[in-house]
Amino acid sequence: MTERPRFLNLKQASAIRDLVATPVYVYDEPLLRRQANAALAFPHAFGLTVRYAMKASPNAALLRFFDGLGLHIDASSGYEVHRAVRAGIAPWKISLSGQEMPADFAGLVESGMEFNACSLRQLDDYGKGFPETSVGLRINPGIGSGGTKKTNVGGPSASFGIWHEYAEQAREIVAKHRLRIVRIHTHIGSGGDPEVWQRVAAMSLNQVEAFEHAEVLNLGGGFKVGRMSGDESTDLQRIGEPVRALFLDLYQRTGRKIHLEIEPGTYMVANACSLLTTVQDIVDTGEEGYRFLKLDTGMTELLRPSLYASQHPIVVLPRREIDGATANYVVVGHCCESGDLMTPSREAWDTLAPRRLAEARVGDLALIEGVGAYCSAMSAKNYNSFPEAPEVLLREDGQLQVIRRRQTLEQMVANETPPPETDEIPSSNC
Ligand code: LLP
């Protein structure tokens, strides 16, 4: 089990509150670098490309940071591709595997973006536009693993990728458009079982063998990351070595040297970011009830507990000596929504699970940790008209860099068309 990293003390947290107020996401550059280096050290036989799955957290500063370390990008929509290009990423470093093909798909392919067809229809559409070219195939291997059902994207209940039994239909489309399948892609889900990940790697290599032009196997992301202390994290070396052996075995049997791609999102950023918040209020519901800690954040910044009952560490940073005093709190968000709960039980998002935390007072700072992946990127943004929170990068030299400002009310309503003139009340004949 790897020890979960900790960063941000009361002094740094107070400096960040003075700089941009709370709530604010704080990313730690040394931890981002550490994760990137660990991913780049993934065992491989004949070359490795690590793609950062930008859906985890798409801020341009993060994309540039990973680009500088030699990572490429996994995008899941045309918008993500454009966003990465705007951040300065070369299109040839971006690979698109998505549920829909963007309206400007042809232009993106012509710019050099790589594409993995994720359904038979996508493959056919690609072939019509780009006959006699090379393309990748995303395959649903028939099994998946995702920690929760909502994050499992393999197996019969997942719509992602071409069902593994439809290889023949894919071949017909390939033949019709004289395409070459140069890449096989799979992704089984997030936070899944390392054993399933390895099993799928072996099955995917069989698919590579069946497509004679395939040169690359992309095994997606899905490396489990423990957020709470005691949670298991995937050891990349441990799961990667047996897969490397399979690549060598394929080479010995066929002479084919297959390049490996992985595209982690969670692994890269999950534990490298904390959400800094302020305790707004403390209320209780009597002797038989609960004591609630109300934070100035919630599902507007962190949806995962409400969506998946996911567990994130919460640390109160009292401003005074409390001599180790603790109390049980149900931690809730600032939205008018009983589902805006930061401490659900592991089993159910709607069951309150009080946590023992340092005794808090209104005005204390609190950290919610492990929020780098799918938090800033995936939230109930602007619900109750709370503005999008800022993001700050804690640099290696200790400097603070604001990488996203807090949204203003003007920006929130910018795309609303002005209300009609209301001077006259429209008359009705009814
Ligand atoms: N590649 C593909 C094609 C994907 O669809 C994903 C994630 C990844 C890579 C990165 O997977 P990761 O390394 O992060 O497990 N919202 C959920 C996770 C959904 C991930 C969707 N696809 C969560 O909060 O855990």
Short mmCIF file of C-alpha atoms in Angstrom, two decimals, residues 23-378:
data_model
loop_
_atom_site.label_atom_id
_atom_site.label_comp_id
_atom_site.label_asym_id
_atom_site.label_seq_id
_atom_site.Cartn_x
_atom_site.Cartn_y
_atom_site.Cartn_z
CA PRO A 23 -13.21 27.71 -2.02
CA VAL A 24 -10.13 27.08 -4.17
CA TYR A 25 -8.48 24.02 -5.71
CA VAL A 26 -4.76 23.80 -4.91
CA TYR A 27 -2.51 21.58 -7.08
CA ASP A 28 0.93 20.54 -5.87
CA GLU A 29 3.58 20.65 -8.60
CA PRO A 30 6.06 18.21 -6.97
CA LEU A 31 3.29 15.60 -6.67
CA LEU A 32 2.23 16.11 -10.29
CA ARG A 33 5.83 15.56 -11.36
CA ARG A 34 6.16 12.48 -9.15
CA GLN A 35 3.06 10.89 -10.71
CA ALA A 36 4.15 11.75 -14.24
CA ASN A 37 7.57 10.19 -13.64
CA ALA A 38 5.99 7.04 -12.21
CA ALA A 39 3.73 6.75 -15.28
CA LEU A 40 6.69 7.30 -17.62
CA ALA A 41 8.47 4.43 -15.86
CA PHE A 42 5.65 1.98 -16.73
CA PRO A 43 7.26 -1.29 -17.85
CA HIS A 44 7.30 -1.75 -21.64
CA ALA A 45 9.06 -3.88 -24.18
CA PHE A 46 9.18 -1.79 -27.36
CA GLY A 47 8.39 1.83 -26.46
CA LEU A 48 5.82 3.67 -24.36
CA THR A 49 3.61 6.71 -24.82
CA VAL A 50 1.84 8.08 -21.74
CA ARG A 51 -1.23 10.14 -22.55
CA TYR A 52 -2.74 12.32 -19.84
CA ALA A 53 -6.52 11.74 -19.87
CA MET A 54 -7.36 15.43 -19.79
CA LYS A 55 -10.97 14.79 -18.79
CA ALA A 56 -9.63 14.31 -15.25
CA SER A 57 -8.65 18.00 -15.04
CA PRO A 58 -8.21 20.04 -18.21
CA ASN A 59 -6.61 23.29 -16.99
CA ALA A 60 -4.09 24.54 -19.58
CA ALA A 61 -1.38 24.86 -16.93
CA LEU A 62 -1.64 21.14 -16.20
CA LEU A 63 -1.67 20.22 -19.89
CA ARG A 64 1.46 22.31 -20.50
CA PHE A 65 3.18 20.90 -17.43
CA PHE A 66 2.61 17.31 -18.57
CA ASP A 67 3.50 18.22 -22.15
CA GLY A 68 6.82 19.57 -20.88
CA LEU A 69 7.53 16.19 -19.31
CA GLY A 70 6.89 14.40 -22.59
CA LEU A 71 3.33 13.19 -22.07
CA HIS A 72 0.73 13.16 -24.84
CA ILE A 73 -3.01 13.71 -24.48
CA ASP A 74 -6.12 11.52 -24.46
CA ALA A 75 -9.18 13.59 -25.40
CA SER A 76 -12.80 12.49 -25.17
CA SER A 77 -14.49 15.17 -27.27
CA GLY A 78 -13.72 17.57 -30.08
CA TYR A 79 -13.92 20.36 -27.53
CA GLU A 80 -11.18 18.74 -25.48
CA VAL A 81 -9.02 18.49 -28.60
CA HIS A 82 -9.49 22.21 -29.31
CA ARG A 83 -8.87 23.06 -25.67
CA ALA A 84 -5.58 21.14 -25.70
CA VAL A 85 -4.51 22.80 -28.97
CA ARG A 86 -5.32 26.21 -27.46
CA ALA A 87 -3.10 25.29 -24.52
CA GLY A 88 -0.27 24.79 -27.01
CA ILE A 89 -0.34 21.00 -27.45
CA ALA A 90 0.61 19.84 -30.97
CA PRO A 91 -2.38 18.09 -32.60
CA TRP A 92 -0.31 14.98 -33.46
CA LYS A 93 0.16 14.41 -29.72
CA ILE A 94 -3.61 14.24 -29.15
CA SER A 95 -5.70 11.12 -29.53
CA LEU A 96 -9.51 11.25 -29.58
CA SER A 97 -11.62 8.37 -28.22
CA GLY A 98 -15.14 9.65 -27.67
CA GLN A 99 -18.84 8.87 -27.61
CA GLU A 100 -19.55 11.31 -30.46
CA MET A 101 -17.64 12.50 -33.49
CA PRO A 102 -17.20 16.28 -33.51
CA ALA A 103 -18.84 18.38 -36.22
CA ASP A 104 -15.41 19.53 -37.41
CA PHE A 105 -13.97 16.01 -37.29
CA ALA A 106 -12.39 16.15 -40.76
CA GLY A 107 -10.43 19.30 -39.91
CA LEU A 108 -9.16 17.74 -36.70
CA VAL A 109 -7.96 14.60 -38.51
CA GLU A 110 -6.29 16.74 -41.17
CA SER A 111 -4.50 18.68 -38.40
CA GLY A 112 -2.81 15.43 -37.34
CA MET A 113 -4.99 14.32 -34.42
CA GLU A 114 -5.15 10.55 -33.91
CA PHE A 115 -8.51 8.84 -33.72
CA ASN A 116 -9.80 5.61 -32.21
CA ALA A 117 -13.17 4.57 -33.63
CA CYS A 118 -15.39 3.71 -30.68
CA SER A 119 -18.31 2.10 -32.55
CA LEU A 120 -18.93 0.42 -35.91
CA ARG A 121 -20.75 3.55 -37.07
CA GLN A 122 -17.80 5.76 -36.13
CA LEU A 123 -15.50 3.40 -38.05
CA ASP A 124 -17.71 3.55 -41.12
CA ASP A 125 -17.99 7.35 -40.95
CA TYR A 126 -14.22 7.63 -40.59
CA GLY A 127 -13.72 5.29 -43.55
CA LYS A 128 -16.07 7.34 -45.75
CA GLY A 129 -14.11 10.49 -45.01
CA PHE A 130 -10.60 9.03 -44.98
CA PRO A 131 -10.44 5.84 -47.07
CA GLU A 132 -7.09 4.04 -47.37
CA THR A 133 -5.70 5.55 -44.16
CA SER A 134 -4.70 4.29 -40.72
CA VAL A 135 -6.98 4.37 -37.70
CA GLY A 136 -7.41 2.88 -34.21
CA LEU A 137 -10.22 0.72 -32.83
CA ARG A 138 -11.56 0.98 -29.29
CA ILE A 139 -12.79 -2.43 -28.22
CA ASN A 140 -15.07 -3.34 -25.33
CA PRO A 141 -13.28 -6.48 -24.15
CA GLY A 142 -16.38 -7.98 -22.53
CA ILE A 143 -15.28 -7.38 -18.96
CA GLY A 144 -14.59 -4.24 -17.00
CA SER A 145 -13.82 -2.98 -13.54
CA GLY A 146 -14.49 0.43 -12.17
CA GLY A 147 -14.76 0.56 -8.42
CA THR A 148 -18.43 1.48 -8.86
CA LYS A 149 -20.94 0.56 -11.58
CA LYS A 150 -20.97 4.17 -12.73
CA THR A 151 -17.22 4.11 -13.43
CA ASN A 152 -17.05 0.65 -15.01
CA VAL A 153 -16.87 1.08 -18.79
CA GLY A 154 -16.26 -2.50 -19.94
CA GLY A 155 -18.62 -5.48 -20.24
CA PRO A 156 -22.15 -5.90 -21.59
CA SER A 157 -23.62 -2.95 -19.70
CA ALA A 158 -21.13 -0.45 -21.13
CA SER A 159 -21.66 1.36 -24.44
CA PHE A 160 -17.99 2.26 -24.88
CA GLY A 161 -16.07 0.72 -27.75
CA ILE A 162 -16.85 -1.99 -30.29
CA TRP A 163 -18.14 -5.15 -28.65
CA HIS A 164 -15.35 -7.76 -28.79
CA GLU A 165 -17.50 -10.26 -30.67
CA TYR A 166 -18.00 -7.81 -33.56
CA ALA A 167 -14.44 -8.01 -34.90
CA GLU A 168 -15.77 -9.55 -38.14
CA GLN A 169 -18.16 -6.65 -38.77
CA ALA A 170 -15.28 -4.27 -38.09
CA ARG A 171 -13.16 -6.16 -40.62
CA GLU A 172 -15.87 -5.79 -43.28
CA ILE A 173 -15.93 -2.01 -42.77
CA VAL A 174 -12.14 -1.92 -42.81
CA ALA A 175 -12.09 -3.85 -46.10
CA LYS A 176 -14.82 -1.67 -47.65
CA HIS A 177 -12.81 1.51 -47.07
CA ARG A 178 -9.36 -0.13 -47.43
CA LEU A 179 -8.39 1.07 -43.92
CA ARG A 180 -5.48 -0.12 -41.82
CA ILE A 181 -6.09 -0.77 -38.10
CA VAL A 182 -2.84 0.40 -36.55
CA ARG A 183 -3.99 0.74 -32.96
CA ILE A 184 -6.11 -1.32 -30.59
CA HIS A 185 -7.51 0.58 -27.63
CA THR A 186 -9.27 -0.57 -24.46
CA HIS A 187 -10.23 1.11 -21.20
CA ILE A 188 -12.05 -0.94 -18.59
CA GLY A 189 -13.07 1.72 -16.10
CA SER A 190 -11.74 3.89 -13.34
CA GLY A 191 -10.49 2.80 -9.96
CA GLY A 192 -10.80 -0.82 -10.97
CA ASP A 193 -9.30 -4.11 -9.96
CA PRO A 194 -5.62 -4.47 -11.00
CA GLU A 195 -6.19 -8.20 -11.73
CA VAL A 196 -8.96 -7.40 -14.22
CA TRP A 197 -6.74 -4.73 -15.77
CA GLN A 198 -4.02 -7.34 -16.39
CA ARG A 199 -6.49 -9.89 -17.76
CA VAL A 200 -7.86 -7.33 -20.22
CA ALA A 201 -4.32 -6.40 -21.26
CA ALA A 202 -3.75 -10.02 -22.29
CA MET A 203 -7.07 -10.19 -24.17
CA SER A 204 -6.30 -6.93 -25.96
CA LEU A 205 -2.95 -8.21 -27.09
CA ASN A 206 -4.83 -11.10 -28.73
CA GLN A 207 -6.85 -8.49 -30.64
CA VAL A 208 -3.60 -6.85 -31.74
CA GLU A 209 -2.45 -10.20 -33.06
CA ALA A 210 -5.66 -10.59 -35.02
CA PHE A 211 -5.23 -7.22 -36.78
CA GLU A 212 -2.09 -7.68 -38.84
CA HIS A 213 -1.28 -3.96 -39.25
CA ALA A 214 -1.64 -3.10 -35.55
CA GLU A 215 1.50 -1.50 -34.14
CA VAL A 216 0.18 0.08 -30.95
CA LEU A 217 -1.80 -1.23 -28.01
CA ASN A 218 -3.43 1.44 -25.85
CA LEU A 219 -4.54 0.01 -22.51
CA GLY A 220 -6.36 3.13 -21.33
CA GLY A 221 -6.26 4.40 -17.76
CA GLY A 222 -8.08 2.97 -14.79
CA PHE A 223 -5.25 2.66 -12.29
CA LYS A 224 -6.74 2.54 -8.83
CA VAL A 225 -5.67 5.37 -6.53
CA GLY A 226 -6.33 5.22 -2.79
CA ARG A 227 -7.60 8.52 -1.47
CA MET A 228 -8.42 7.59 2.12
CA SER A 229 -5.57 6.27 4.24
CA GLY A 230 -5.74 2.50 4.18
CA ASP A 231 -7.10 2.42 0.61
CA GLU A 232 -5.07 0.41 -1.88
CA SER A 233 -3.31 2.04 -4.84
CA THR A 234 -2.17 0.23 -7.97
CA ASP A 235 1.56 -0.40 -8.18
CA LEU A 236 2.34 0.32 -11.84
CA GLN A 237 5.53 -1.73 -11.81
CA ARG A 238 3.71 -4.75 -10.42
CA ILE A 239 0.90 -4.74 -12.97
CA GLY A 240 3.14 -3.63 -15.84
CA GLU A 241 5.84 -6.31 -15.66
CA PRO A 242 3.62 -9.27 -16.60
CA VAL A 243 2.18 -7.22 -19.48
CA ARG A 244 5.68 -6.42 -20.71
CA ALA A 245 6.37 -10.16 -20.70
CA LEU A 246 3.32 -10.70 -22.93
CA PHE A 247 4.63 -8.13 -25.43
CA LEU A 248 7.97 -9.96 -25.53
CA ASP A 249 6.19 -13.26 -25.99
CA LEU A 250 4.21 -11.88 -28.94
CA TYR A 251 7.46 -10.64 -30.48
CA GLN A 252 9.12 -14.04 -30.10
CA ARG A 253 6.17 -15.79 -31.75
CA THR A 254 5.45 -13.30 -34.54
CA GLY A 255 8.37 -10.86 -34.83
CA ARG A 256 5.96 -7.97 -34.17
CA LYS A 257 7.20 -5.20 -31.84
CA ILE A 258 4.12 -3.56 -30.32
CA HIS A 259 4.33 -0.07 -28.86
CA LEU A 260 2.47 0.43 -25.57
CA GLU A 261 0.26 3.40 -24.71
CA ILE A 262 -1.40 4.10 -21.38
CA GLU A 263 -3.68 7.04 -20.68
CA PRO A 264 -4.10 7.66 -16.96
CA GLY A 265 -6.18 10.51 -15.62
CA THR A 266 -6.87 9.68 -11.97
CA TYR A 267 -3.35 8.37 -11.37
CA MET A 268 -1.79 11.61 -12.56
CA VAL A 269 -3.74 14.13 -10.53
CA ALA A 270 -6.10 12.60 -7.93
CA ASN A 271 -3.93 13.04 -4.85
CA ALA A 272 -2.05 16.08 -6.14
CA CYS A 273 -4.89 18.51 -5.41
CA SER A 274 -6.80 19.62 -2.33
CA LEU A 275 -9.86 21.81 -2.08
CA LEU A 276 -9.35 24.60 0.44
CA THR A 277 -12.60 25.70 2.05
CA THR A 278 -13.90 27.65 5.04
CA VAL A 279 -16.25 26.38 7.74
CA GLN A 280 -19.36 28.53 7.33
CA ASP A 281 -21.60 27.24 10.04
CA ILE A 282 -22.07 24.43 12.55
CA VAL A 283 -25.60 23.26 13.31
CA ASP A 284 -27.16 20.21 14.93
CA THR A 285 -30.44 18.37 14.98
CA GLY A 286 -30.70 17.63 18.68
CA GLU A 287 -29.63 14.78 20.94
CA GLU A 288 -30.76 12.03 18.59
CA GLY A 289 -29.62 13.81 15.46
CA TYR A 290 -26.37 14.90 13.88
CA ARG A 291 -23.90 17.73 14.11
CA PHE A 292 -23.33 19.28 10.69
CA LEU A 293 -20.28 21.14 9.48
CA LYS A 294 -21.27 23.46 6.64
CA LEU A 295 -18.48 24.36 4.23
CA ASP A 296 -18.37 27.12 1.62
CA THR A 297 -18.08 24.42 -1.06
CA GLY A 298 -20.05 21.36 -2.03
CA MET A 299 -21.30 19.62 -5.15
CA THR A 300 -20.44 22.84 -7.02
CA GLU A 301 -16.76 21.81 -6.65
CA LEU A 302 -16.96 18.16 -5.66
CA LEU A 303 -19.71 15.96 -7.05
CA ARG A 304 -18.07 12.56 -6.53
CA PRO A 305 -19.48 11.88 -3.03
CA SER A 306 -23.05 12.62 -4.21
CA LEU A 307 -22.59 10.67 -7.44
CA TYR A 308 -20.55 7.64 -6.36
CA ALA A 309 -20.52 7.80 -2.53
CA SER A 310 -16.81 8.32 -2.99
CA GLN A 311 -14.73 9.06 0.08
CA HIS A 312 -12.37 12.02 0.31
CA PRO A 313 -10.21 12.86 3.33
CA ILE A 314 -11.33 15.99 5.18
CA VAL A 315 -8.93 17.86 7.44
CA VAL A 316 -9.97 20.78 9.65
CA LEU A 317 -7.15 23.29 10.19
CA PRO A 318 -8.06 25.00 13.49
CA ARG A 319 -6.52 28.46 14.02
CA ARG A 320 -6.01 27.88 17.75
CA GLU A 321 -4.62 25.20 20.08
CA ILE A 322 -7.26 22.53 20.48
CA ASP A 323 -5.16 19.93 22.34
CA GLY A 324 -6.24 17.14 20.02
CA ALA A 325 -9.96 17.74 20.64
CA THR A 326 -12.16 16.03 18.06
CA ALA A 327 -15.85 15.76 17.28
CA ASN A 328 -18.13 13.80 14.97
CA TYR A 329 -19.45 15.82 12.06
CA VAL A 330 -21.55 15.20 9.02
CA VAL A 331 -19.91 17.48 6.46
CA VAL A 332 -22.28 19.13 4.03
CA GLY A 333 -21.99 21.50 1.11
CA HIS A 334 -23.47 24.93 0.52
CA CYS A 335 -26.18 23.97 -1.95
CA CYS A 336 -29.86 23.83 -1.07
CA GLU A 337 -29.91 20.12 -1.76
CA SER A 338 -29.84 17.34 0.83
CA GLY A 339 -27.73 15.31 -1.58
CA ASP A 340 -24.96 17.87 -1.21
CA LEU A 341 -23.18 15.63 1.26
CA MET A 342 -19.38 15.36 1.59
CA THR A 343 -19.45 12.43 4.03
CA PRO A 344 -21.77 9.74 2.67
CA SER A 345 -21.26 6.16 3.79
CA ARG A 346 -19.13 4.06 1.44
CA GLU A 347 -22.20 2.02 0.56
CA ALA A 348 -24.73 4.72 -0.34
CA TRP A 349 -24.49 8.32 -1.44
CA ASP A 350 -27.66 9.20 0.55
CA THR A 351 -26.62 7.73 3.91
CA LEU A 352 -24.99 10.15 6.35
CA ALA A 353 -21.72 8.91 7.79
CA PRO A 354 -20.39 11.23 10.51
CA ARG A 355 -16.58 11.64 10.53
CA ARG A 356 -14.33 12.25 13.49
CA LEU A 357 -12.51 15.50 12.74
CA ALA A 358 -10.54 18.07 14.68
CA GLU A 359 -12.95 20.28 16.61
CA ALA A 360 -13.95 23.09 14.29
CA ARG A 361 -15.14 26.65 14.70
CA VAL A 362 -16.84 28.89 12.20
CA GLY A 363 -14.14 30.58 10.12
CA ASP A 364 -11.66 27.69 10.35
CA LEU A 365 -10.09 26.47 7.15
CA ALA A 366 -10.71 22.89 6.05
CA LEU A 367 -9.16 20.79 3.31
CA ILE A 368 -10.89 18.16 1.21
CA GLU A 369 -8.10 16.05 -0.23
CA GLY A 370 -7.73 13.78 -3.23
CA VAL A 371 -9.77 16.09 -5.47
CA GLY A 372 -7.45 16.42 -8.48
CA ALA A 373 -9.37 14.05 -10.74
CA TYR A 374 -12.96 14.59 -11.91
CA CYS A 375 -13.71 17.32 -9.38
CA SER A 376 -12.92 20.68 -10.95
CA ALA A 377 -13.64 18.98 -14.29
CA MET A 378 -16.90 17.34 -13.22
#
